[in-house]
Coordinates of C-alpha atoms in Angstrom, one line a residue:
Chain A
X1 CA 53.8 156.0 137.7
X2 CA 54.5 154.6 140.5
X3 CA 56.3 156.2 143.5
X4 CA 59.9 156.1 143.4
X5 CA 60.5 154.5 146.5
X6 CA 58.5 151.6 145.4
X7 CA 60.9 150.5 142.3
X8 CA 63.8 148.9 143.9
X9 CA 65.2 147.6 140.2
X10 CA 67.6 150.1 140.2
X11 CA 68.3 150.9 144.2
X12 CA 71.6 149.2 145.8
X13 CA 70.6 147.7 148.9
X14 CA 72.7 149.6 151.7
X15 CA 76.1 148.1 153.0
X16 CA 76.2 146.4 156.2
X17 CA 77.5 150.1 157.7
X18 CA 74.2 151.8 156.9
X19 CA 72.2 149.0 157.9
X20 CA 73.6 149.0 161.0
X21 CA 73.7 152.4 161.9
X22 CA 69.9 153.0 160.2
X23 CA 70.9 155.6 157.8
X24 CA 70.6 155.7 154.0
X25 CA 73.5 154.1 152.2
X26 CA 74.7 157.3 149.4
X27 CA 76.2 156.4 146.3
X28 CA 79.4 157.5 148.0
X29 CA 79.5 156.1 151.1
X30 CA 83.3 155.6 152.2
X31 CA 81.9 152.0 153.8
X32 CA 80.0 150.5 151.0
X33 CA 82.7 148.6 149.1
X34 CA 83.9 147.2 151.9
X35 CA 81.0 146.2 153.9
X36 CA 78.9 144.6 151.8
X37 CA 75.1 143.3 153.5
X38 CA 75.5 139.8 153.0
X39 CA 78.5 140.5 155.8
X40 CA 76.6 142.1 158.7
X41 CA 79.6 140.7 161.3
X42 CA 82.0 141.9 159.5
X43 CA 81.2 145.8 160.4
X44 CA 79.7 145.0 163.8
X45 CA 83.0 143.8 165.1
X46 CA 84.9 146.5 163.3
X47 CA 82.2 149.3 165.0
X48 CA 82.5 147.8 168.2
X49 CA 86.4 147.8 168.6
X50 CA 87.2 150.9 166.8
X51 CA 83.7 153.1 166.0
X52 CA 82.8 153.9 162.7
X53 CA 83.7 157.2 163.0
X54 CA 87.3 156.3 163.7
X55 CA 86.9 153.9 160.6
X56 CA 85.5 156.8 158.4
X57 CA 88.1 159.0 159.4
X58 CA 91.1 156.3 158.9
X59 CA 89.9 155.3 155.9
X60 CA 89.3 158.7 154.1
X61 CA 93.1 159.2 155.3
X62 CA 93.9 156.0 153.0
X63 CA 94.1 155.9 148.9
X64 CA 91.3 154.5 147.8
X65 CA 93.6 151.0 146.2
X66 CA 94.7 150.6 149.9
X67 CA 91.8 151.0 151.6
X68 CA 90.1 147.1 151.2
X69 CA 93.6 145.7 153.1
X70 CA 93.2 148.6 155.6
X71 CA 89.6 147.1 156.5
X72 CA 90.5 143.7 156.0
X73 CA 93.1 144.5 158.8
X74 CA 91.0 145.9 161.1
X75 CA 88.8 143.2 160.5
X76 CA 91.3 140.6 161.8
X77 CA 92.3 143.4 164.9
X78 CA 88.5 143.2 165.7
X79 CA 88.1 139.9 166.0
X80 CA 91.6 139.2 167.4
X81 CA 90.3 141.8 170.2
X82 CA 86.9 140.4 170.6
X83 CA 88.2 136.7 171.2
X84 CA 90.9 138.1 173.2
X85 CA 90.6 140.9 175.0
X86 CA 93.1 141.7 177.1
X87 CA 95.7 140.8 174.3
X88 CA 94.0 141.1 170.7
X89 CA 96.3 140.5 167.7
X90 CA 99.2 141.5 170.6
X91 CA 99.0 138.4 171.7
X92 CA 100.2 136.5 168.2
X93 CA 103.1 139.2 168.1
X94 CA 104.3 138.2 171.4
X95 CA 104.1 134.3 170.4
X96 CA 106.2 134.8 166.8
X97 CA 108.8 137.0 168.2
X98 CA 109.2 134.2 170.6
X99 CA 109.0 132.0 168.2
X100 CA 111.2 133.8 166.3
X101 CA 113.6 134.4 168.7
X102 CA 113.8 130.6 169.9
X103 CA 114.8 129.1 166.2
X104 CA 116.8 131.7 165.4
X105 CA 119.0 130.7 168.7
X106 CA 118.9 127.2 167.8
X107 CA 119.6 127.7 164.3
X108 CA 123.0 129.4 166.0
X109 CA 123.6 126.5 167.4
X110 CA 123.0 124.2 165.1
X111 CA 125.5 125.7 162.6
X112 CA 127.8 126.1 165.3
X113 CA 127.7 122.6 166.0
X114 CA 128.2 122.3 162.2
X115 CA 131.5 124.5 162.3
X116 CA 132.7 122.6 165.5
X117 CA 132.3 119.1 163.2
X118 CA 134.0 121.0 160.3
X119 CA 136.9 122.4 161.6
X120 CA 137.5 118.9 163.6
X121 CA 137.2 119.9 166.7
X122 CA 135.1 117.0 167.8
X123 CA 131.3 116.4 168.8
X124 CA 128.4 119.1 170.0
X125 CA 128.1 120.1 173.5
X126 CA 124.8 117.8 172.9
X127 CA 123.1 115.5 171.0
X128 CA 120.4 116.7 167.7
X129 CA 118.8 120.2 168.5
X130 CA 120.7 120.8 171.7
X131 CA 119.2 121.9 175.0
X132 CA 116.0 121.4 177.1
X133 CA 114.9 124.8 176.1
X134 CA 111.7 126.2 177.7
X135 CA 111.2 128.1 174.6
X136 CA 111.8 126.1 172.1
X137 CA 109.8 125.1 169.1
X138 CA 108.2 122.3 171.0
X139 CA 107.3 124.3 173.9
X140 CA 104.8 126.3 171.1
X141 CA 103.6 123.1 169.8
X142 CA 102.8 121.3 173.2
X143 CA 105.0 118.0 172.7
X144 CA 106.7 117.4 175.6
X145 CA 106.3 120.5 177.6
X146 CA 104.0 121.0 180.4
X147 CA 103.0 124.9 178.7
X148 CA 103.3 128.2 180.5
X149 CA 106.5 130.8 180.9
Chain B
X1 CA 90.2 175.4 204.0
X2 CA 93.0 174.1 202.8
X3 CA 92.7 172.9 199.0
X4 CA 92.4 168.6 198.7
X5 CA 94.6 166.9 196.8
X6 CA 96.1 168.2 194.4
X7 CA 96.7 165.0 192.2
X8 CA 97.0 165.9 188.4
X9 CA 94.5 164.7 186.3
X10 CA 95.6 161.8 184.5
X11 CA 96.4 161.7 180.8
X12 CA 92.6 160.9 179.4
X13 CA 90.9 164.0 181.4
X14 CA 93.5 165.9 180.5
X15 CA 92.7 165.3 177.3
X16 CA 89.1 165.1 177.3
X17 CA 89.3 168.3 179.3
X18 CA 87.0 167.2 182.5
X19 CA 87.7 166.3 186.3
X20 CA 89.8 163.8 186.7
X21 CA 87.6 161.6 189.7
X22 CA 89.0 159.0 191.9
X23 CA 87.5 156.1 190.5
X24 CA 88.5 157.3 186.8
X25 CA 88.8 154.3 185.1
X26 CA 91.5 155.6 183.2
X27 CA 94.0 156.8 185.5
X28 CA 96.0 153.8 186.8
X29 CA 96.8 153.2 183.1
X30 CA 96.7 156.5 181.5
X31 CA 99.6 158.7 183.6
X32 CA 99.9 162.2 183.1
X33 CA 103.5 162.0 182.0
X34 CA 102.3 159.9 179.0
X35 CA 99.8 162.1 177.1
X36 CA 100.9 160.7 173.8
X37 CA 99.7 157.0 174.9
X38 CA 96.0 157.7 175.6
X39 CA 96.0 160.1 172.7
X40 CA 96.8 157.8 170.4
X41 CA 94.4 155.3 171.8
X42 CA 91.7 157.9 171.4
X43 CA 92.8 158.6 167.7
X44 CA 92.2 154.6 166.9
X45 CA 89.8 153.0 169.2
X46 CA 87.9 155.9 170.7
X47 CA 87.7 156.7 174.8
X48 CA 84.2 155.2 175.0
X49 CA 85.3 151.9 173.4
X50 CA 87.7 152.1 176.2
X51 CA 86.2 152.5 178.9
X52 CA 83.5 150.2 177.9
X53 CA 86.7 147.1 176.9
X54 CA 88.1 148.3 180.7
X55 CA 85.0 148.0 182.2
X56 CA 84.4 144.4 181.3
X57 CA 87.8 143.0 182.6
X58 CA 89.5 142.1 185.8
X59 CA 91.0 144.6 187.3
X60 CA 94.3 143.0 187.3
X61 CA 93.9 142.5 183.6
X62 CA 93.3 146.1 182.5
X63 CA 97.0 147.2 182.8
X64 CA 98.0 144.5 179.8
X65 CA 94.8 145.4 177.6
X66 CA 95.8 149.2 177.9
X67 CA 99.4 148.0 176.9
X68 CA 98.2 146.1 173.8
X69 CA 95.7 148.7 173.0
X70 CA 98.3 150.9 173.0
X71 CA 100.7 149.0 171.2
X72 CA 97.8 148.3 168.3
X73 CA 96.7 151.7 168.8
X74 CA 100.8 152.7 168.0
X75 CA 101.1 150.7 165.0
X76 CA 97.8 151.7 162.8
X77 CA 99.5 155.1 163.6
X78 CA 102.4 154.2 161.8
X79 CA 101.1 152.0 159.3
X80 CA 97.2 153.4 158.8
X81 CA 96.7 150.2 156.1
X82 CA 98.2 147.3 158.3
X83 CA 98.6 148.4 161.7
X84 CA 99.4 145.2 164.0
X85 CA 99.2 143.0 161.0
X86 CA 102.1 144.1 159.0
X87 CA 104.5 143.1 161.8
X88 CA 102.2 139.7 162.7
X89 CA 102.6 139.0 158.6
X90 CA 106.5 140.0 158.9
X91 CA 107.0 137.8 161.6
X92 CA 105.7 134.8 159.7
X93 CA 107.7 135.3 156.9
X94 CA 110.7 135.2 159.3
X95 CA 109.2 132.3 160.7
X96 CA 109.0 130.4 157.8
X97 CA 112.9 131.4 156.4
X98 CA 114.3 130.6 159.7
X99 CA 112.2 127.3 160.2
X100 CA 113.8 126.3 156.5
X101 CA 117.3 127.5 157.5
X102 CA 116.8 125.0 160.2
X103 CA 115.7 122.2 158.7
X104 CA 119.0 122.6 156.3
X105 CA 121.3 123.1 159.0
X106 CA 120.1 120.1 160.8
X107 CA 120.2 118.1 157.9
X108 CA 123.8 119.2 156.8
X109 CA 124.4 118.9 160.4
X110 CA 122.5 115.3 160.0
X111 CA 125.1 114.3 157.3
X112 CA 128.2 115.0 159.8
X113 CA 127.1 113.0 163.1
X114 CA 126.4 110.1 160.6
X115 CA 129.7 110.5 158.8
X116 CA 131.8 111.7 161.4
X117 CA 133.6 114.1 158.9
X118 CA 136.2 116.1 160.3
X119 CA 137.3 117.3 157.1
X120 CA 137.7 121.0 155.8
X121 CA 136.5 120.4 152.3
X122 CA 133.2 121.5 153.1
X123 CA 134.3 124.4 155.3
X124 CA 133.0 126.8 152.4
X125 CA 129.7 125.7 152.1
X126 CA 129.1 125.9 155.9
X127 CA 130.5 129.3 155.9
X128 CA 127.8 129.8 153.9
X129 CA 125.2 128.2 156.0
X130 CA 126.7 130.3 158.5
X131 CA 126.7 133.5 156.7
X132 CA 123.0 132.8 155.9
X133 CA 122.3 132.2 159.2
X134 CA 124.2 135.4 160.3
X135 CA 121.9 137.5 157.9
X136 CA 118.6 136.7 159.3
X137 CA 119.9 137.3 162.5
X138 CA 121.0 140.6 161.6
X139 CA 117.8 141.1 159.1
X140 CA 115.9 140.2 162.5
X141 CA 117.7 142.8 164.3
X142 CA 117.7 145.5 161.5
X143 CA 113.7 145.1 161.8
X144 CA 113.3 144.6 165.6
X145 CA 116.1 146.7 167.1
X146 CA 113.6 147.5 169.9
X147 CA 110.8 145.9 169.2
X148 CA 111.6 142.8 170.3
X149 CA 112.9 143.8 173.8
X150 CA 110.0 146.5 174.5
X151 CA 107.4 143.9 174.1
X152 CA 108.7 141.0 175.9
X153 CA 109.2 143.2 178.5
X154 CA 105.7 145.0 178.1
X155 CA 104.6 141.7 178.9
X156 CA 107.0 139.9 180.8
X157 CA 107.0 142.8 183.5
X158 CA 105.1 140.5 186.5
X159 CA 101.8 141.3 184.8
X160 CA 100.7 137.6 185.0
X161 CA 101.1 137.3 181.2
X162 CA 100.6 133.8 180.3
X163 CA 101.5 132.1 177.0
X164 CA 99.5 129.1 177.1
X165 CA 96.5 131.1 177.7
X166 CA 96.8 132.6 174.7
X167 CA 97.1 129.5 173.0
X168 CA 94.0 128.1 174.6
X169 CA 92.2 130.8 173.0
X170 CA 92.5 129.6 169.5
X171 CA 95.6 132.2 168.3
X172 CA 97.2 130.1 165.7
X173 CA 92.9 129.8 164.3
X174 CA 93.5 133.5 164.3
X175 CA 96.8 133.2 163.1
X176 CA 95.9 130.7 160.2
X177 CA 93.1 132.9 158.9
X178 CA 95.9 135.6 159.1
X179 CA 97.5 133.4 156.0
X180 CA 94.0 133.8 154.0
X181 CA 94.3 137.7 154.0
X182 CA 97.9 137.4 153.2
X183 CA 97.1 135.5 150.2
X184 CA 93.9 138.0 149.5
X185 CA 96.5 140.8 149.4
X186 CA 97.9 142.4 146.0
X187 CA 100.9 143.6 147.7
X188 CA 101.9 143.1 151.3
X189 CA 104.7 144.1 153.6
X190 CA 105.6 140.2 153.8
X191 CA 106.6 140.5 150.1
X192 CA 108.0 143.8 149.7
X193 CA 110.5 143.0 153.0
X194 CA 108.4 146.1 154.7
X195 CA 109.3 149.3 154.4
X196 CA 110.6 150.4 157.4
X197 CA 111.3 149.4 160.8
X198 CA 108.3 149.1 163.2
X199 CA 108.7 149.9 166.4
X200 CA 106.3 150.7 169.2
X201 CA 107.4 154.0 170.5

């Protein structure tokens, strides 16, 4: 017979986690679902942000049907933080509630401008969208503006 | 002899339960008044991820990291499965309503600067354009009471916070593969209209 560590017909190779961190890869490890080999990035960037202890300890706080969006979020913080990091994923928060923020106002105005052409009372203070905003919609997409707050 | 300094030990020694020295990397940041801020940090990214983040910055940048580790840190507190996420896939959705709210309003809007209608036949249906517009302004504040003001001025505050840099660094690539793991999701916070409000302490 030969040796059981010799047959690897039946052996899972271990998940990216294990590999990493040199250790053998159980039949329950909390990472293996998620962390598969053929993604060796994938739990390097997670490890390096957040350690996988902090993972291990998140993730056996989860149910187990949430736990593949919990790591596929911290995924995304990861490498948001890695590419970024003084901001991370902070940064893309800041930008949509701006973003937010600046079509909301000029939706306002827009139906304002609509109300003021209903009830008769004449023209819009200005012409199309309005004002020379700094933050508006344009200013995010770099036509016209020179960039910066 | 008289006893040095008697500063206290900032939040993270306190916490970590050793001397707090004066170069401690975490002290300008991590005030003792604000225990809860490093602990949380701790709880989510770990103090030697920290220190080792702090340690390859500017100085002058480490005071926004800390904020937005913080903030991150915050929110996978609150929401364990999402975190940051949940409120960067919210905003979206709010993005895309209000850009289509837009483009109707302009258009209707469109339709009287080419008409000149002065009429109040169609006062009804711009009340209703109105009253739309009214409740994504309201659904925007129902969500980000205090969200919204704590974090522009988290990073409006003189720290040298800079838009365009962020946009030079590829966000909306981060951003667009942001839409992939929306659409990988069974359920998500975008379509359930979140659950709660979520608000950095």
């Amino acid at each position: 017979m030969a040796a059981s560590s010799s047959s690897s017909s039946f052996s899972k190779p271990p998940c990216a986690a294990c590999k990493f961190l040199r250790r053998r890869c159980l039949s329950g490890c909390i990472f293996a679902p998620y962390f598969p080999p053929e993604e060796p990035t994938k739990f390097v960037n997670v490890h390096k942000i957040f350690g996988a202890s902090n993972v291990s300890k998140l993730l056996n706080e989860i149910p187990a049907h949430q736990r593949e969006d919990a790591v596929n979020s911290l995924t995304y913080e990861a490498e948001a933080r890695l590419k970024d990091p003084v901001y991370g994923c902070v940064g893309a928060i800041t930008i949509l509630q701006r973003q937010v923020f600046t079509l909301q106002r000029e939706l306002d105005a827009t139906n304002a401008d609509i109300m003021r052409f209903a009830s008769g009372t004449g023209a819009p203070r200005g012409s199309g969208s309005g004002y020379d905003d700094p933050n508006s919609t344009d200013y995010w997409t770099g036509k016209g503006q020179d960039g910066g707050i | 002899m008289a006893s040095s300094s008697t500063t206290s030990p900032c939040a993270a020694c306190k916490f970590l339960r050793r001397k707090c020295l004066p170069e401690c990397v975490f002290a300008p940041y991590f005030p003792p008044d604000q225990p809860q801020k490093f602990a949380n940090v701790h709880k989510v990214f770990g103090a030697s991820n920290v220190t080792k983040l702090l340690n390859e910055l500017q100085p002058h940048q480490r005071e926004d990291a800390v904020n937005s580790l913080a903030y991150e840190a915050d929110m996978r507190l609150r929401d364990p499965v999402y975190g940051c996420v949940g409120v960067i896939s919210l905003l979206q959705h709010q993005l895309r309503q209000l850009q289509m709210d837009l483009s109707c309003a302009k258009s209707e809007l469109s339709k009287y600067q080419n008409l000149g209608i002065s009429g109040h036949g169609l006062l009804h249906h711009h009340q209703g354009i109105t009253n739309l517009a009214r409740d994504h302004h309201h659904f925007h504040h129902q969500l980000f009471p205090v969200t919204n003001q704590q974090m522009i001025r988290a990073f409006d505050g003189g720290s040298g916070y800079d838009a365009s840099s962020l946009l030079s660094m590829n966000m909306s690539a981060s951003i667009g593969q942001l839409g992939g793991f929306q659409q990988s999701r069974a359920a998500g916070p975008a379509t359930d209209g979140r659950r709660t409000p979520v608000e950095p302490s």
